[in-house]
Amino acid sequence: MAKKNLDWANIGFAYHVTDKRYVSNYKDGKWDAGALIDDPNVTLNESACVLQYCQQVFEGLKAYTWEDGSVVCFRPDLNADRIYESAQRIEMPPFPKEQFIDAVDQVVKANIDWVPPYGSGASLYLRPYEFGSGVVIGVKPATEYQFRIFTTPVGPYYKGGATPIAILVSDFDRAAPRGTGAVKAGLNYAMSLHSSVLAHQAGYAENLYLDPATRSYVEETGGSNAIFVDADGKLVVPKSPSILPSITRRSIVYIAEHYLHLTVDERPVKFDEIKGFKECGLCGTAAVISPVGRIVNGDEEILLPSGMEKAGEVIGELYSTITGIQSGKIEAPEGWIHHVC
C-alpha cells in the first residue's frame, strides 16, 4: 500500500475528499446493485424529499490498520442493523444488511491508501447515509431514495483526544417524548446545532441534554452518549427511550462486565446524582470515549473527582481496552472485528 502523504498524527476530525464513494439507488420498489463512483457531489431536484422534509438517516463507523498491515472495521453489522431500523422509523425503504456490509468492504478497499497507518492514532471514518431523492411537494415519504457511503481519514473528535473536557447542560431539549431521539436521523442533529454553537461560544466542548418531559434525568449530548462511574466504582449508564442506542456504549458495557469485571447499572439517572459520581465520559463512534472533568448547569458547577488533567481510572481502562480491541492489541469478542483485507 502507498499511503497518502498526510500528517496523520495531526489530521484532526475533518473532511477530506478521498478517491471513491459507494452509491445505490432505490426505484420502482427495489435497490439496485450499487457502484463505486468518483464524483463527491450529489445532484438532486430542488423538490427532493430530503431538502423539503428532511427524510434522511445516517451512520458512522471506522476502519483501522492493524500492525500486520491488515485493515478491519469495528462491528459494522450493528451499523447495518441500526440504519435499517432508523430508515423504517422515517418511512424509508431500509437498505439490505448484507449489501451494507458489501458496500463497506468495497469503499474501504477502494480508498485503502487513505486508511491511516498503524500507530498513528487516526482512522478512516465511514459515513453511510440514506435520503429521499424523489420529488415531493405535499408532506409524504418519497418514492425514490439514494444510499451512499463516503470516507475520510480522521483524528480525535474532541480537541485534545483523551484529555478531560468541560460540558454545559443545555437549556434546550434534544428530542421530544415519544419522538425520534432514538433514531440516527439528521433532523435530530439539526435540533442540537443552536445549543452546540452557544456552548462552544461559552468555552464548552459539548452540551448535556436532560429529559424533555421533566428535565431531571440525564439523556445524552449532541453527539455522544454519557456514562458515569459512581462512588462504589460501578459503571452507571443512563437509560431512556429517547437517546440513541450507541454501538460504542453497547460495547463498553460488555467490556466493563467481561473484561474489567465491573458491575454495570443501566437505568434512568437523575442529574442530581452526578454530584456523587467519581467519573464521567462521553462515548460514540467518533469520540470513542472522551473523559469529562467538569459539568456546568446554570450557576451550578460539578467538578468530578477524576479532575481535568487526565481520565479517571475506570474511564481510562475502558478507553484503553476498547481502543486496544479496535487496534488488534487486545483479543476481541467473537464477531466484533470485520476483516476487510
Coordinates of C-alpha atoms in Angstrom, one line a residue:
M1 CA 0.0 0.0 0.0
A2 CA 1.2 3.5 -0.8
K3 CA -0.3 5.6 2.0
K4 CA -1.3 9.2 1.2
N5 CA 1.3 11.8 2.4
L6 CA -0.6 13.3 5.3
D7 CA 0.3 14.4 8.8
W8 CA -1.6 11.6 10.3
A9 CA -0.9 12.5 13.9
N10 CA -2.4 16.0 13.5
I11 CA -5.1 15.4 10.9
G12 CA -8.0 16.4 13.2
F13 CA -11.6 15.4 12.7
A14 CA -12.2 17.0 9.3
Y15 CA -13.5 16.1 5.8
H16 CA -11.0 15.1 3.1
V17 CA -12.1 14.2 -0.4
T18 CA -11.0 10.6 -0.9
D19 CA -10.9 8.6 -4.2
K20 CA -14.2 6.7 -4.3
R21 CA -17.6 6.6 -2.8
Y22 CA -20.4 4.0 -3.0
V23 CA -23.9 4.8 -4.4
S24 CA -27.0 2.7 -4.7
N25 CA -30.5 3.9 -5.8
Y26 CA -34.0 2.7 -4.9
K27 CA -36.6 3.0 -7.6
D28 CA -39.7 1.0 -8.6
G29 CA -39.7 -0.8 -5.2
K30 CA -36.1 -2.1 -5.2
W31 CA -32.5 -1.2 -4.6
D32 CA -30.0 -1.5 -7.5
A33 CA -26.7 -3.4 -7.3
G34 CA -24.8 -0.2 -6.3
A35 CA -21.4 1.0 -7.6
L36 CA -18.3 3.0 -6.8
I37 CA -18.1 6.4 -8.3
D38 CA -15.5 9.2 -8.5
D39 CA -17.7 12.3 -8.1
P40 CA -18.1 13.5 -4.5
N41 CA -21.0 15.8 -5.4
V42 CA -24.7 14.9 -5.0
T43 CA -27.1 16.2 -7.7
L44 CA -30.8 16.5 -6.6
N45 CA -34.0 18.0 -7.8
E46 CA -34.9 21.2 -5.9
S47 CA -38.0 19.4 -4.5
A48 CA -36.3 16.3 -3.4
C49 CA -37.8 15.0 -0.2
V50 CA -34.6 15.3 1.8
L51 CA -34.5 19.0 1.0
Q52 CA -38.1 19.7 1.8
Y53 CA -38.9 17.3 4.7
C54 CA -35.5 16.1 6.0
Q55 CA -36.1 12.4 5.1
Q56 CA -32.6 11.2 5.9
V57 CA -30.7 8.8 8.2
F58 CA -27.0 8.1 8.6
E59 CA -24.4 6.1 10.3
G60 CA -20.7 6.3 11.3
L61 CA -18.1 3.6 11.6
K62 CA -14.3 3.3 11.3
A63 CA -11.7 1.3 9.5
Y64 CA -8.3 0.6 11.2
T65 CA -4.9 -0.6 10.1
W66 CA -3.5 -3.3 12.3
E67 CA 0.2 -4.0 13.0
D68 CA 0.3 -6.8 10.4
G69 CA -1.0 -4.4 7.7
S70 CA -4.5 -5.8 7.6
V71 CA -7.5 -3.4 7.6
V72 CA -10.5 -4.0 9.7
C73 CA -13.8 -2.4 10.7
F74 CA -15.4 -2.5 14.2
R75 CA -18.8 -4.1 14.4
P76 CA -20.3 -2.9 11.0
D77 CA -23.1 -5.4 11.4
L78 CA -24.5 -3.3 14.2
N79 CA -24.4 -0.2 11.9
A80 CA -26.2 -2.2 9.3
D81 CA -28.9 -3.1 11.9
R82 CA -29.3 0.5 13.2
I83 CA -29.5 2.3 9.9
Y84 CA -32.1 -0.4 8.8
E85 CA -34.2 0.4 11.9
S86 CA -33.7 4.1 11.6
A87 CA -34.9 4.0 7.9
Q88 CA -38.0 2.2 8.9
R89 CA -38.9 4.8 11.6
I90 CA -38.6 7.6 9.0
E91 CA -40.7 5.7 6.5
M92 CA -37.8 4.9 4.2
P93 CA -37.1 1.5 2.5
P94 CA -34.3 0.0 4.6
F95 CA -31.0 -0.8 2.9
P96 CA -30.4 -4.6 2.9
K97 CA -27.9 -5.5 5.6
E98 CA -25.8 -7.9 3.5
Q99 CA -25.5 -5.2 0.8
F100 CA -24.5 -2.7 3.5
I101 CA -21.5 -4.9 4.6
D102 CA -20.5 -5.5 1.0
A103 CA -20.7 -1.7 0.4
V104 CA -18.4 -1.1 3.4
D105 CA -15.9 -3.6 2.0
Q106 CA -15.9 -2.0 -1.4
V107 CA -15.5 1.5 -0.3
V108 CA -12.7 0.7 2.2
K109 CA -10.8 -1.3 -0.4
A110 CA -11.2 1.5 -3.0
N111 CA -9.8 4.0 -0.5
I112 CA -7.2 1.8 1.1
D113 CA -4.4 4.4 0.7
W114 CA -6.4 6.7 2.9
V115 CA -6.6 4.3 5.8
P116 CA -4.2 5.8 8.4
P117 CA -1.1 3.7 9.2
Y118 CA -0.9 1.6 12.4
G119 CA 0.1 3.5 15.4
S120 CA -0.8 7.0 14.1
G121 CA -3.9 7.3 16.3
A122 CA -6.0 8.1 13.3
S123 CA -8.6 6.0 11.4
L124 CA -10.7 6.0 8.3
Y125 CA -14.2 7.3 9.1
L126 CA -17.1 5.9 7.0
R127 CA -20.3 7.8 6.7
P128 CA -23.2 5.7 5.3
Y129 CA -26.4 7.6 4.7
E130 CA -29.7 7.3 3.0
F131 CA -32.0 10.1 1.9
G132 CA -35.2 10.7 0.0
S133 CA -34.1 11.7 -3.5
G134 CA -37.6 11.5 -5.1
V135 CA -39.6 14.6 -5.7
V136 CA -42.4 15.6 -3.3
I137 CA -44.3 18.8 -2.6
G138 CA -47.0 17.5 -0.3
V139 CA -45.9 16.2 3.1
K140 CA -45.3 12.5 2.4
P141 CA -42.5 10.0 2.0
A142 CA -40.5 10.0 -1.2
T143 CA -40.8 7.1 -3.7
E144 CA -37.1 7.1 -4.7
Y145 CA -34.1 7.0 -2.4
Q146 CA -30.3 7.0 -2.5
F147 CA -27.9 5.2 -0.3
R148 CA -24.2 6.4 -0.2
I149 CA -21.0 5.8 1.7
F150 CA -18.1 8.2 1.7
T151 CA -14.9 8.0 3.7
T152 CA -12.5 10.5 5.2
P153 CA -9.4 10.0 7.4
V154 CA -9.8 11.5 10.9
G155 CA -8.1 12.0 14.2
P156 CA -9.8 12.6 17.6
Y157 CA -13.3 14.0 17.6
Y158 CA -12.8 16.3 20.6
K159 CA -9.8 18.6 20.6
G160 CA -7.2 17.0 23.0
G161 CA -8.3 13.5 22.4
A162 CA -8.5 11.7 25.8
T163 CA -7.9 14.9 27.8
P164 CA -10.9 15.7 30.0
I165 CA -13.4 18.2 28.7
A166 CA -16.0 20.6 30.2
I167 CA -19.6 20.3 29.2
L168 CA -22.7 22.5 29.6
V169 CA -26.2 21.4 30.5
S170 CA -28.4 22.8 27.7
D171 CA -31.4 25.0 28.2
F172 CA -32.9 23.3 25.1
D173 CA -34.3 19.9 24.5
R174 CA -32.7 17.5 22.0
A175 CA -35.8 15.4 21.4
A176 CA -39.5 15.2 22.2
P177 CA -41.0 12.5 24.4
R178 CA -42.1 9.6 22.2
G179 CA -40.2 11.4 19.3
T180 CA -37.3 10.4 17.1
G181 CA -34.5 10.8 19.7
A182 CA -33.5 7.1 19.4
V183 CA -33.3 7.4 15.6
K184 CA -30.0 8.3 13.9
A185 CA -31.6 10.9 11.7
G186 CA -30.0 14.2 10.6
L187 CA -33.1 16.1 11.8
N188 CA -32.1 15.2 15.4
Y189 CA -28.7 16.7 15.0
A190 CA -30.1 19.8 13.3
M191 CA -32.1 20.4 16.5
S192 CA -28.8 20.4 18.6
L193 CA -26.8 22.8 16.4
H194 CA -28.0 26.1 18.0
S195 CA -27.3 25.0 21.6
S196 CA -24.0 23.5 20.4
V197 CA -22.9 26.8 19.0
L198 CA -23.9 28.5 22.2
A199 CA -21.9 26.0 24.3
H200 CA -18.8 26.4 22.1
Q201 CA -19.0 30.2 22.3
A202 CA -19.1 29.9 26.1
G203 CA -16.0 27.7 26.0
Y204 CA -17.5 24.3 26.5
A205 CA -16.8 21.2 24.3
E206 CA -20.3 19.8 24.3
N207 CA -23.9 20.1 25.6
L208 CA -25.5 17.7 28.0
Y209 CA -29.3 17.3 27.5
L210 CA -31.8 16.4 30.2
D211 CA -35.0 14.5 29.6
P212 CA -37.6 16.7 27.8
A213 CA -40.5 15.7 30.0
T214 CA -39.2 16.6 33.5
R215 CA -35.7 18.0 32.8
S216 CA -34.4 16.0 35.8
Y217 CA -32.8 12.9 34.1
V218 CA -29.6 12.7 32.1
E219 CA -30.1 11.9 28.4
E220 CA -27.1 12.4 26.2
T221 CA -25.0 15.1 24.5
G222 CA -25.4 16.4 21.0
G223 CA -23.0 13.8 19.5
S224 CA -22.3 11.2 22.2
N225 CA -23.9 9.0 24.9
A226 CA -22.9 9.7 28.5
I227 CA -21.5 7.2 31.0
F228 CA -20.6 7.6 34.7
V229 CA -18.7 5.9 37.5
D230 CA -20.3 6.1 40.9
A231 CA -18.7 6.2 44.3
D232 CA -18.6 2.4 44.6
G233 CA -16.8 2.0 41.2
K234 CA -19.9 0.8 39.3
L235 CA -20.4 1.9 35.7
V236 CA -23.7 3.8 35.6
V237 CA -25.3 4.0 32.1
P238 CA -28.3 6.3 31.5
K239 CA -31.3 4.5 30.1
S240 CA -34.0 6.3 28.2
P241 CA -36.3 5.6 25.2
S242 CA -35.2 9.0 23.6
I243 CA -31.5 8.5 23.4
L244 CA -29.5 7.0 20.6
P245 CA -28.7 3.3 21.1
S246 CA -24.9 3.7 20.7
I247 CA -22.8 0.9 19.4
T248 CA -19.8 2.2 21.3
R249 CA -21.8 2.3 24.5
R250 CA -23.1 -1.2 24.0
S251 CA -19.5 -2.4 23.5
I252 CA -18.3 -0.5 26.6
V253 CA -21.0 -2.2 28.7
Y254 CA -19.8 -5.6 27.6
I255 CA -16.1 -4.7 28.1
A256 CA -16.9 -3.4 31.6
E257 CA -18.6 -6.6 32.6
H258 CA -16.5 -9.2 30.9
Y259 CA -13.0 -7.6 30.6
L260 CA -12.8 -5.3 33.7
H261 CA -15.3 -7.3 35.8
L262 CA -17.2 -4.2 36.8
T263 CA -20.8 -4.0 37.9
V264 CA -22.9 -2.2 35.3
D265 CA -26.1 -0.3 36.3
E266 CA -28.2 0.6 33.2
R267 CA -31.0 2.8 34.5
P268 CA -32.6 6.3 34.4
V269 CA -30.1 8.6 36.0
K270 CA -31.1 11.8 37.8
F271 CA -28.9 14.8 37.1
D272 CA -28.6 15.4 40.9
E273 CA -26.9 12.1 41.3
I274 CA -23.9 13.3 39.3
K275 CA -22.7 15.2 42.4
G276 CA -21.9 11.9 44.0
F277 CA -20.2 10.3 41.0
K278 CA -16.4 9.9 40.6
E279 CA -16.1 9.9 36.8
C280 CA -17.9 10.8 33.6
G281 CA -17.2 10.0 29.9
L282 CA -18.8 10.7 26.5
C283 CA -18.8 7.8 24.1
G284 CA -19.6 7.3 20.5
T285 CA -18.0 6.1 17.2
A286 CA -16.3 9.5 16.5
A287 CA -15.2 10.2 20.1
V288 CA -14.7 6.5 21.3
I289 CA -14.6 7.7 24.9
S290 CA -13.8 11.3 25.9
P291 CA -13.4 11.9 29.7
V292 CA -15.4 14.7 31.3
G293 CA -14.0 16.6 34.3
R294 CA -16.4 19.5 34.7
I295 CA -20.2 19.9 34.2
V296 CA -22.0 23.2 34.5
N297 CA -25.7 23.7 34.9
G298 CA -26.6 27.4 35.1
D299 CA -24.9 28.6 38.3
E300 CA -24.1 25.1 39.5
E301 CA -20.7 23.7 38.8
I302 CA -19.9 20.0 39.3
L303 CA -16.2 19.1 39.4
L304 CA -15.7 15.4 39.0
P305 CA -13.1 13.9 41.4
S306 CA -11.2 12.5 38.4
G307 CA -10.3 16.1 37.5
M308 CA -9.4 17.9 34.4
E309 CA -5.8 16.6 33.9
K310 CA -6.4 13.1 32.8
A311 CA -9.1 10.4 32.5
G312 CA -10.3 8.7 35.7
E313 CA -9.2 5.2 36.4
V314 CA -12.3 3.4 35.1
I315 CA -12.9 5.6 32.1
G316 CA -9.2 5.3 31.3
E317 CA -9.3 1.5 31.5
L318 CA -12.4 1.4 29.3
Y319 CA -10.8 3.6 26.7
S320 CA -7.5 1.7 26.6
T321 CA -9.4 -1.6 26.4
I322 CA -11.9 -0.7 23.6
T323 CA -9.1 1.0 21.6
G324 CA -6.9 -2.0 22.2
I325 CA -9.6 -4.2 20.7
Q326 CA -10.1 -1.9 17.7
S327 CA -6.3 -1.8 17.0
G328 CA -5.8 -5.5 17.4
K329 CA -3.7 -5.3 20.6
I330 CA -6.4 -7.0 22.7
E331 CA -8.4 -10.0 21.6
A332 CA -11.9 -9.1 20.6
P333 CA -15.1 -10.9 21.4
E334 CA -16.3 -13.2 18.6
G335 CA -17.8 -11.2 15.7
W336 CA -16.6 -7.7 16.8
I337 CA -13.9 -7.4 14.2
H338 CA -14.7 -7.5 10.5
H339 CA -11.6 -8.1 8.3
V340 CA -11.8 -6.1 5.1
C341 CA -8.4 -7.0 3.6

